[in-house]
């Protein structure tokens, strides 16, 4: 009789366990599309069967096991960081590229072409008022092109500053959520699959902003490092980030915009430790390297300013060496172009027409000897295809120098776009691998649910059979 009671007890316990297993499966199915969630499995173990020692066997639950694969998670984070950097670079470089026309139909190259044509027409008829007027009009076109491009790049710089602030704010928001999760974990919720899903969803979002590495501590909390060096989260302690623009220690151009510097809540500068991955790394590289190479910074003048200054200085030097008339007394030529001489990084934005210049006082005469009536415009027209090193910048014509700058921007934009496409594919592959290793397969869960339903029904049948046997035995013993 006692063995029948033991069998009844064993079958009832098995039913409870199988019911719990089905509940785990149902939870898996319900969270199949929950970001960060992975398959949970109720571990089952056989109880020892030793009748002589009163051990009647059966099944017992041995805890819930998660299928999370840390290698797969880290692979997703790594690819997500690479995609974040490529996306930030591609978007920023695409905007920058739109300011540099390489067709020669608009912008600076069109302005230079018009100026060279005006010089040539003036050379053919040096005393013609219309030709002289056209020179000033073409010069104004060049000025407007430089001013517009400089302003566009400066606006893009301001937009990038805003993106950097927004990015650090997003990082701070995510690390704050992770700290809150760590608090719950310390309070005993470490095994809660919903809490773990929130944690890993936040970590994946964070990885898009920078390279991260994560370590699970003995108490179950997550320690998060940025690029393996900056502790964003340690237990319940968060390090917040912000962006500053402090003047460099030894600036070459102190009036220029300062580089972006990421600092921690304790005031420590960590820009060099961030690296180039993630949206933050990509934006920093664009803000502190790409843009200064064009528009300048406290350390470099910038190619746009170099070109504007070279054009202005060369045109002005030829004009001021000439004469409006040979006299007596001779009337010296005036410069046409002007810029803020004390601020080399503002040349492109400050380029303007000399307020004293008019068509009548453009110097056309080269004094010689012998004097040449169209010597100045003739020399200026040679800027289109120069052979004199004085008419060049870094060994290139002004047009070719500009083309090189535009070409470099275009190449970088193309490379960033390709990297974005490639890293999108790699991230999809990493996420697919993770899903195969630890994601919820509805087909697998359906099969397991059927298996446990059958086991539950079998246990119920055992109880029914044992109950019938006990009833029969009791009837035989005359027990009602």
Coordinates of C-alpha atoms in Angstrom, one line a residue:
X1 CA 0.0 0.0 0.0
X2 CA 2.8 2.4 0.9
X3 CA 4.4 1.8 -2.5
X4 CA 1.2 2.9 -4.2
X5 CA 1.1 6.1 -2.1
X6 CA 4.7 6.7 -3.1
X7 CA 3.9 6.2 -6.8
X8 CA 0.9 8.5 -6.5
X9 CA 3.1 11.2 -4.8
X10 CA 5.8 10.8 -7.5
X11 CA 3.3 11.1 -10.4
X12 CA 1.7 14.2 -8.8
X13 CA 5.2 15.8 -8.3
X14 CA 6.0 15.1 -11.9
X15 CA 2.8 16.7 -13.1
X16 CA 3.7 19.9 -11.2
X17 CA 7.2 19.9 -12.8
X18 CA 5.9 19.3 -16.3
X19 CA 3.4 22.1 -15.7
X20 CA 6.2 24.4 -14.8
X21 CA 8.2 23.3 -17.8
X22 CA 5.2 24.2 -20.0
X23 CA 4.9 27.6 -18.3
X24 CA 8.6 28.2 -19.2
X25 CA 7.8 27.3 -22.8
X26 CA 4.8 29.5 -22.9
X27 CA 6.9 32.4 -21.6
X28 CA 9.4 31.8 -24.3
X29 CA 6.8 31.9 -27.0
X30 CA 5.2 35.1 -25.5
X31 CA 8.7 36.8 -25.5
X32 CA 9.9 35.5 -28.9
X33 CA 10.0 39.0 -30.3
X34 CA 11.1 40.8 -27.1
X35 CA 14.5 42.5 -27.7
X36 CA 17.2 40.9 -25.6
X37 CA 15.2 37.8 -24.7
X38 CA 16.8 34.4 -25.1
X39 CA 15.3 30.9 -24.7
X40 CA 14.9 29.6 -21.2
X41 CA 14.9 25.9 -20.4
X42 CA 13.7 24.2 -17.2
X43 CA 16.4 21.6 -16.3
X44 CA 15.0 18.2 -15.3
X45 CA 16.9 15.6 -13.4
X46 CA 15.9 12.0 -12.6
X47 CA 15.5 11.2 -8.9
X48 CA 17.3 8.1 -7.7
X49 CA 15.4 4.8 -7.7
X50 CA 16.4 2.7 -4.7
X51 CA 13.3 1.0 -3.3
X52 CA 15.2 -0.7 -0.6
X53 CA 16.2 2.8 0.7
X54 CA 12.8 4.3 0.2
X55 CA 13.8 6.2 -2.9
X56 CA 11.1 5.6 -5.5
X57 CA 12.5 7.7 -8.4
X58 CA 10.7 10.3 -10.4
X59 CA 11.7 13.6 -11.8
X60 CA 12.8 16.9 -10.2
X61 CA 13.4 20.4 -11.4
X62 CA 17.0 21.5 -11.3
X63 CA 16.7 25.2 -12.0
X64 CA 16.2 27.3 -15.2
X65 CA 18.9 27.5 -17.7
X66 CA 19.4 30.4 -20.1
X67 CA 20.7 29.8 -23.7
X68 CA 22.5 33.1 -23.9
X69 CA 25.8 32.9 -25.7
X70 CA 28.3 35.6 -24.6
X71 CA 30.5 35.1 -27.7
X72 CA 27.5 35.7 -29.9
X73 CA 26.5 38.8 -27.9
X74 CA 30.0 40.3 -28.1
X75 CA 30.0 39.6 -31.9
X76 CA 26.8 41.6 -32.3
X77 CA 28.1 44.4 -30.1
X78 CA 31.3 44.6 -32.1
X79 CA 29.5 44.7 -35.5
X80 CA 27.0 47.2 -34.1
X81 CA 29.8 49.5 -33.0
X82 CA 31.4 49.3 -36.5
X83 CA 28.1 50.1 -38.1
X84 CA 27.5 53.0 -35.8
X85 CA 30.8 54.6 -36.8
X86 CA 30.3 53.9 -40.5
X87 CA 26.8 55.3 -40.4
X88 CA 27.9 58.5 -38.6
X89 CA 30.8 59.0 -41.0
X90 CA 28.7 58.3 -44.1
X91 CA 25.9 60.7 -43.1
X92 CA 28.4 63.5 -42.2
X93 CA 30.6 63.0 -45.3
X94 CA 27.6 62.9 -47.6
X95 CA 26.6 66.3 -46.3
X96 CA 30.1 67.6 -46.7
X97 CA 30.5 66.2 -50.2
X98 CA 27.4 68.1 -51.3
X99 CA 29.3 71.4 -50.7
X100 CA 32.1 70.5 -53.1
X101 CA 31.1 70.5 -56.8
X102 CA 33.5 68.6 -59.0
X103 CA 31.7 69.2 -62.2
X104 CA 32.9 72.8 -62.4
X105 CA 29.4 74.1 -63.0
X106 CA 28.8 75.7 -59.6
X107 CA 30.7 76.9 -56.5
X108 CA 34.4 77.7 -56.3
X109 CA 35.5 75.9 -59.6
X110 CA 32.8 77.8 -61.5
X111 CA 33.9 81.1 -59.9
X112 CA 37.5 80.5 -60.7
X113 CA 36.7 79.6 -64.3
X114 CA 34.7 82.8 -64.7
X115 CA 37.5 84.8 -63.1
X116 CA 40.1 83.3 -65.5
X117 CA 37.9 84.1 -68.5
X118 CA 37.4 87.6 -67.3
X119 CA 41.2 88.1 -66.9
X120 CA 41.6 86.8 -70.5
X121 CA 38.9 89.2 -71.9
X122 CA 40.5 92.1 -70.0
X123 CA 43.9 91.2 -71.4
X124 CA 42.5 91.4 -74.9
X125 CA 41.1 94.9 -74.3
X126 CA 42.8 96.3 -71.1
X127 CA 41.1 99.7 -71.3
X128 CA 37.6 98.4 -71.9
X129 CA 35.3 99.3 -69.0
X130 CA 33.0 96.4 -69.6
X131 CA 35.9 93.9 -69.4
X132 CA 37.1 95.6 -66.2
X133 CA 33.6 95.5 -64.7
X134 CA 33.4 91.8 -65.6
X135 CA 36.7 91.1 -63.7
X136 CA 35.2 92.6 -60.5
X137 CA 31.9 90.7 -61.0
X138 CA 33.9 87.4 -61.5
X139 CA 35.9 88.2 -58.4
X140 CA 32.7 88.7 -56.4
X141 CA 31.5 85.3 -57.7
X142 CA 34.6 83.7 -56.3
X143 CA 34.2 85.5 -53.0
X144 CA 30.6 84.4 -52.7
X145 CA 31.5 80.8 -53.5
X146 CA 34.2 80.8 -50.8
X147 CA 31.9 82.5 -48.3
X148 CA 29.1 80.1 -49.0
X149 CA 31.2 77.0 -48.8
X150 CA 32.9 78.2 -45.6
X151 CA 29.5 79.0 -44.0
X152 CA 28.1 75.6 -45.0
X153 CA 31.0 73.7 -43.5
X154 CA 30.8 75.8 -40.4
X155 CA 27.1 75.0 -40.0
X156 CA 27.9 71.3 -40.5
X157 CA 30.5 71.7 -37.7
X158 CA 27.8 73.2 -35.4
X159 CA 25.4 70.4 -36.4
X160 CA 28.1 67.8 -35.5
X161 CA 28.6 69.5 -32.1
X162 CA 24.9 69.0 -31.5
X163 CA 25.1 65.4 -32.6
X164 CA 28.0 64.8 -30.2
X165 CA 26.0 66.3 -27.3
X166 CA 23.0 64.2 -28.2
X167 CA 25.1 61.0 -28.5
X168 CA 26.7 61.5 -25.0
X169 CA 23.2 62.1 -23.6
X170 CA 21.9 58.9 -25.2
X171 CA 24.9 57.0 -23.7
X172 CA 24.2 58.5 -20.3
X173 CA 20.5 57.5 -20.5
X174 CA 21.4 53.9 -21.4
X175 CA 24.1 53.6 -18.7
X176 CA 21.6 55.0 -16.2
X177 CA 19.1 52.3 -17.1
X178 CA 21.8 49.6 -16.7
X179 CA 22.6 51.0 -13.2
X180 CA 18.9 50.7 -12.3
X181 CA 18.9 47.1 -13.5
X182 CA 22.1 46.3 -11.5
X183 CA 20.2 47.6 -8.4
X184 CA 17.4 45.1 -9.1
X185 CA 19.9 42.3 -9.6
X186 CA 21.5 43.0 -6.3
X187 CA 18.1 42.9 -4.7
X188 CA 17.8 39.3 -5.9
X189 CA 16.4 39.4 -9.4
X190 CA 19.5 38.2 -11.2
X191 CA 17.7 35.2 -12.7
X192 CA 14.7 37.1 -13.9
X193 CA 14.7 36.5 -17.7
X194 CA 12.7 39.7 -18.3
X195 CA 15.3 41.8 -16.4
X196 CA 18.1 40.1 -18.3
X197 CA 16.3 40.9 -21.6
X198 CA 16.2 44.6 -20.7
X199 CA 19.9 44.5 -19.7
X200 CA 21.0 43.0 -23.0
X201 CA 18.7 45.1 -25.1
X202 CA 20.2 48.2 -23.4
X203 CA 23.8 46.9 -24.0
X204 CA 23.1 46.3 -27.6
X205 CA 21.8 49.8 -28.0
X206 CA 24.8 51.2 -26.2
X207 CA 27.2 49.2 -28.5
X208 CA 26.0 51.3 -31.4
X209 CA 27.5 54.4 -29.8
X210 CA 30.9 53.0 -28.9
X211 CA 32.9 49.8 -28.4
X212 CA 31.8 48.1 -25.2
X213 CA 33.0 45.1 -23.1
X214 CA 30.8 43.6 -20.4
X215 CA 31.7 41.6 -17.4
X216 CA 29.3 39.9 -15.1
X217 CA 30.4 40.2 -11.5
X218 CA 29.9 37.7 -8.7
X219 CA 26.8 39.4 -7.5
X220 CA 25.3 39.2 -11.0
X221 CA 25.7 42.9 -11.8
X222 CA 27.1 44.1 -15.1
X223 CA 30.4 46.1 -15.4
X224 CA 30.5 48.0 -18.7
X225 CA 33.7 49.5 -20.1
X226 CA 33.9 51.7 -23.2
X227 CA 36.6 50.6 -25.5
X228 CA 38.0 48.5 -22.6
X229 CA 39.2 51.6 -20.8
X230 CA 36.5 53.9 -19.6
X231 CA 34.3 52.5 -16.8
X232 CA 30.8 53.5 -17.8
X233 CA 29.0 51.3 -15.2
X234 CA 30.5 49.5 -12.2
X235 CA 27.8 48.0 -10.0
X236 CA 25.5 50.9 -9.1
X237 CA 28.0 53.6 -10.0
X238 CA 27.6 55.4 -13.3
X239 CA 30.2 57.6 -15.2
X240 CA 28.4 60.2 -17.2
X241 CA 30.0 61.8 -20.3
X242 CA 29.8 65.3 -21.8
X243 CA 31.5 67.3 -24.5
X244 CA 33.6 70.4 -24.0
X245 CA 35.5 72.7 -26.4
X246 CA 38.4 74.0 -24.3
X247 CA 41.2 75.9 -26.0
X248 CA 44.3 73.8 -26.8
X249 CA 47.4 74.3 -24.7
X250 CA 49.5 75.6 -27.5
X251 CA 47.2 76.7 -30.3
X252 CA 48.7 77.7 -33.6
X253 CA 45.5 79.6 -34.5
X254 CA 43.9 80.6 -31.1
X255 CA 40.9 82.2 -32.8
X256 CA 39.8 79.0 -34.5
X257 CA 37.2 76.6 -33.0
X258 CA 38.5 74.2 -30.4
X259 CA 38.4 70.5 -30.9
X260 CA 35.7 68.4 -29.3
X261 CA 36.8 66.8 -26.1
X262 CA 34.7 64.2 -24.2
X263 CA 35.0 64.4 -20.5
X264 CA 33.7 62.3 -17.6
X265 CA 31.6 63.5 -14.7
X266 CA 34.8 63.9 -12.7
X267 CA 36.2 66.2 -15.4
X268 CA 38.7 63.7 -16.9
X269 CA 39.3 64.0 -20.6
X270 CA 38.8 60.6 -22.3
X271 CA 38.7 61.5 -26.0
X272 CA 41.8 59.6 -26.9
X273 CA 40.5 56.5 -25.1
X274 CA 37.2 56.3 -27.0
X275 CA 38.7 55.1 -30.3
X276 CA 37.0 55.4 -33.7
X277 CA 34.2 52.8 -33.3
X278 CA 30.5 53.6 -32.6
X279 CA 28.6 56.7 -33.4
X280 CA 30.6 58.6 -30.9
X281 CA 34.0 57.6 -32.4
X282 CA 32.8 58.3 -35.9
X283 CA 31.5 61.7 -35.0
X284 CA 34.7 62.6 -33.1
X285 CA 36.8 61.6 -36.1
X286 CA 34.7 63.7 -38.4
X287 CA 34.6 66.7 -36.0
X288 CA 38.2 66.7 -35.0
X289 CA 40.0 65.4 -38.1
X290 CA 37.9 65.7 -41.3
X291 CA 36.3 69.1 -40.8
X292 CA 39.5 70.8 -39.6
X293 CA 41.3 69.6 -42.7
X294 CA 38.8 71.7 -44.7
X295 CA 37.8 74.7 -42.5
X296 CA 40.7 74.7 -40.0
X297 CA 41.1 74.4 -36.3
X298 CA 43.4 75.7 -33.6
X299 CA 46.2 73.5 -35.0
X300 CA 45.6 73.6 -38.8
X301 CA 44.6 76.3 -41.2
X302 CA 42.4 74.1 -43.4
X303 CA 42.6 73.6 -47.2
X304 CA 39.7 75.9 -47.9
X305 CA 41.4 78.8 -46.1
X306 CA 44.7 77.9 -47.7
X307 CA 43.2 78.1 -51.2
X308 CA 41.4 81.3 -50.5
X309 CA 44.5 83.0 -49.1
X310 CA 46.7 81.7 -52.0
X311 CA 44.3 83.1 -54.6
X312 CA 43.9 86.4 -52.9
X313 CA 47.6 86.9 -52.2
X314 CA 48.6 86.0 -55.7
X315 CA 46.0 88.1 -57.5
X316 CA 46.7 91.0 -55.2
X317 CA 50.5 90.8 -55.6
X318 CA 50.2 90.9 -59.4
X319 CA 47.7 93.8 -59.3
X320 CA 49.7 95.9 -56.8
X321 CA 52.9 95.4 -58.8
X322 CA 51.1 96.9 -61.8
X323 CA 50.0 100.5 -62.5
X324 CA 46.7 102.1 -63.3
X325 CA 48.6 104.7 -65.3
X326 CA 52.3 105.3 -66.0
X327 CA 52.0 109.0 -65.1
X328 CA 53.7 111.1 -64.4
X329 CA 53.3 110.5 -61.6
X330 CA 52.6 106.7 -61.9
X331 CA 49.4 105.4 -60.2
X332 CA 50.0 102.1 -58.4
X333 CA 47.5 99.3 -58.5
X334 CA 45.2 98.3 -55.7
X335 CA 44.4 94.9 -54.3
X336 CA 41.1 93.4 -55.3
X337 CA 40.6 90.8 -52.7
X338 CA 40.6 91.3 -48.9
X339 CA 40.4 89.0 -45.9
X340 CA 41.0 89.1 -42.1
X341 CA 44.7 88.8 -42.1
X342 CA 45.0 88.2 -38.4
X343 CA 42.8 85.1 -38.5
X344 CA 44.1 82.5 -41.1
X345 CA 41.3 80.1 -40.3
X346 CA 38.7 82.7 -41.3
X347 CA 40.1 83.5 -44.7
X348 CA 37.4 81.7 -46.7
X349 CA 34.5 83.1 -44.6
X350 CA 36.0 86.7 -44.5
X351 CA 37.0 86.9 -48.1
X352 CA 35.6 90.1 -49.6
X353 CA 36.1 92.7 -52.4
X354 CA 38.3 95.7 -51.6
X355 CA 35.9 98.6 -50.9
X356 CA 38.3 101.0 -52.7
X357 CA 38.5 99.1 -55.9
X358 CA 36.5 100.2 -59.0
X359 CA 36.7 99.2 -62.7
X360 CA 38.6 102.4 -63.4
X361 CA 41.4 101.8 -60.9
X362 CA 42.2 98.2 -61.8
X363 CA 45.9 98.1 -62.7
X364 CA 46.5 96.7 -66.2
X365 CA 50.0 98.1 -66.9
X366 CA 53.2 96.2 -66.1
X367 CA 55.8 98.9 -65.5
X368 CA 58.6 96.9 -67.1
X369 CA 60.8 98.1 -68.5
X370 CA 59.5 98.1 -71.0
X371 CA 55.9 98.8 -69.8
X372 CA 53.2 96.5 -71.1
X373 CA 49.7 97.9 -71.3
X374 CA 48.0 94.5 -70.8
X375 CA 50.8 92.9 -68.8
X376 CA 48.8 92.5 -65.5
X377 CA 45.7 90.9 -67.0
X378 CA 47.8 88.7 -69.2
X379 CA 49.8 87.4 -66.3
X380 CA 46.6 86.9 -64.3
X381 CA 45.0 84.9 -67.1
X382 CA 47.9 82.4 -66.9
X383 CA 46.6 81.3 -63.5
X384 CA 44.3 79.0 -65.4
X385 CA 47.2 76.9 -66.6
X386 CA 50.2 78.0 -64.6
X387 CA 53.8 77.2 -65.2
X388 CA 55.2 79.6 -62.6
X389 CA 55.4 78.1 -59.1
X390 CA 54.3 81.4 -57.7
X391 CA 50.9 80.9 -59.5
X392 CA 50.4 77.5 -57.7
X393 CA 49.6 76.0 -54.3
X394 CA 51.6 73.0 -53.3
X395 CA 52.7 72.5 -56.9
X396 CA 49.1 72.5 -58.2
X397 CA 47.0 75.1 -60.0
X398 CA 44.3 76.6 -57.8
X399 CA 41.6 74.6 -59.7
X400 CA 43.5 71.4 -59.4
X401 CA 44.1 72.0 -55.7
X402 CA 40.4 72.5 -55.2
X403 CA 39.7 69.3 -57.2
X404 CA 42.0 67.4 -55.0
X405 CA 40.2 68.6 -51.9
X406 CA 36.8 67.7 -53.4
X407 CA 38.1 64.4 -54.6
X408 CA 39.4 63.4 -51.1
X409 CA 36.0 64.3 -49.6
X410 CA 34.3 62.2 -52.3
X411 CA 36.6 59.3 -51.7
X412 CA 36.0 59.3 -48.0
X413 CA 32.3 59.6 -48.5
X414 CA 32.3 56.6 -50.9
X415 CA 34.4 54.5 -48.5
X416 CA 32.1 55.4 -45.6
X417 CA 29.1 54.4 -47.6
X418 CA 30.7 51.1 -48.6
X419 CA 31.6 50.5 -44.9
X420 CA 28.1 51.2 -43.8
X421 CA 26.7 48.7 -46.3
X422 CA 29.3 46.0 -45.4
X423 CA 28.8 46.4 -41.7
X424 CA 25.1 46.3 -42.1
X425 CA 25.5 42.8 -43.7
X426 CA 28.0 41.7 -41.0
X427 CA 25.6 42.9 -38.2
X428 CA 22.7 41.0 -39.8
X429 CA 24.9 37.9 -39.9
X430 CA 26.0 38.3 -36.3
X431 CA 22.4 38.7 -35.2
X432 CA 21.3 35.7 -37.2
X433 CA 24.0 33.6 -35.6
X434 CA 22.9 34.8 -32.2
X435 CA 19.3 33.9 -33.0
X436 CA 20.3 30.4 -34.0
X437 CA 22.3 29.9 -30.8
X438 CA 20.0 31.4 -28.2
X439 CA 16.9 32.9 -29.9
X440 CA 13.4 31.4 -29.4
X441 CA 12.5 29.0 -32.2
X442 CA 8.7 28.6 -32.3
X443 CA 9.0 25.3 -34.0
X444 CA 11.3 23.9 -31.3
X445 CA 9.1 25.3 -28.5
X446 CA 6.0 23.8 -30.1
X447 CA 7.7 20.4 -30.2
X448 CA 8.8 20.6 -26.6
X449 CA 5.3 21.8 -25.5
X450 CA 3.8 18.7 -27.1
X451 CA 6.4 16.5 -25.4
X452 CA 5.6 17.9 -21.9
X453 CA 1.9 17.8 -22.6
X454 CA 2.2 14.1 -23.3
X455 CA 4.4 13.6 -20.2
X456 CA 1.8 15.5 -18.2
X457 CA -1.0 13.3 -19.6
X458 CA 1.1 10.2 -18.9
X459 CA 1.6 11.2 -15.3
X460 CA -2.1 11.9 -15.0
X461 CA -2.7 8.4 -16.3
X462 CA -0.4 7.0 -13.7
X463 CA -2.3 8.7 -11.0
X464 CA -5.6 7.4 -12.5
X465 CA -4.2 3.9 -12.7
X466 CA -2.8 4.0 -9.1
X467 CA -6.1 5.4 -7.9
X468 CA -7.9 2.5 -9.5
X469 CA -5.5 0.0 -8.0
X470 CA -5.9 1.5 -4.6
X471 CA -9.6 1.4 -4.9
X472 CA -9.5 -2.2 -5.9
X473 CA -7.2 -3.1 -3.0
X474 CA -9.4 -1.3 -0.6
X475 CA -12.5 -3.1 -1.9
X476 CA -10.6 -6.4 -1.5
X477 CA -9.8 -5.5 2.1
X478 CA -13.4 -4.5 2.7
X479 CA -12.6 -0.8 3.2
X480 CA -15.2 1.5 1.9

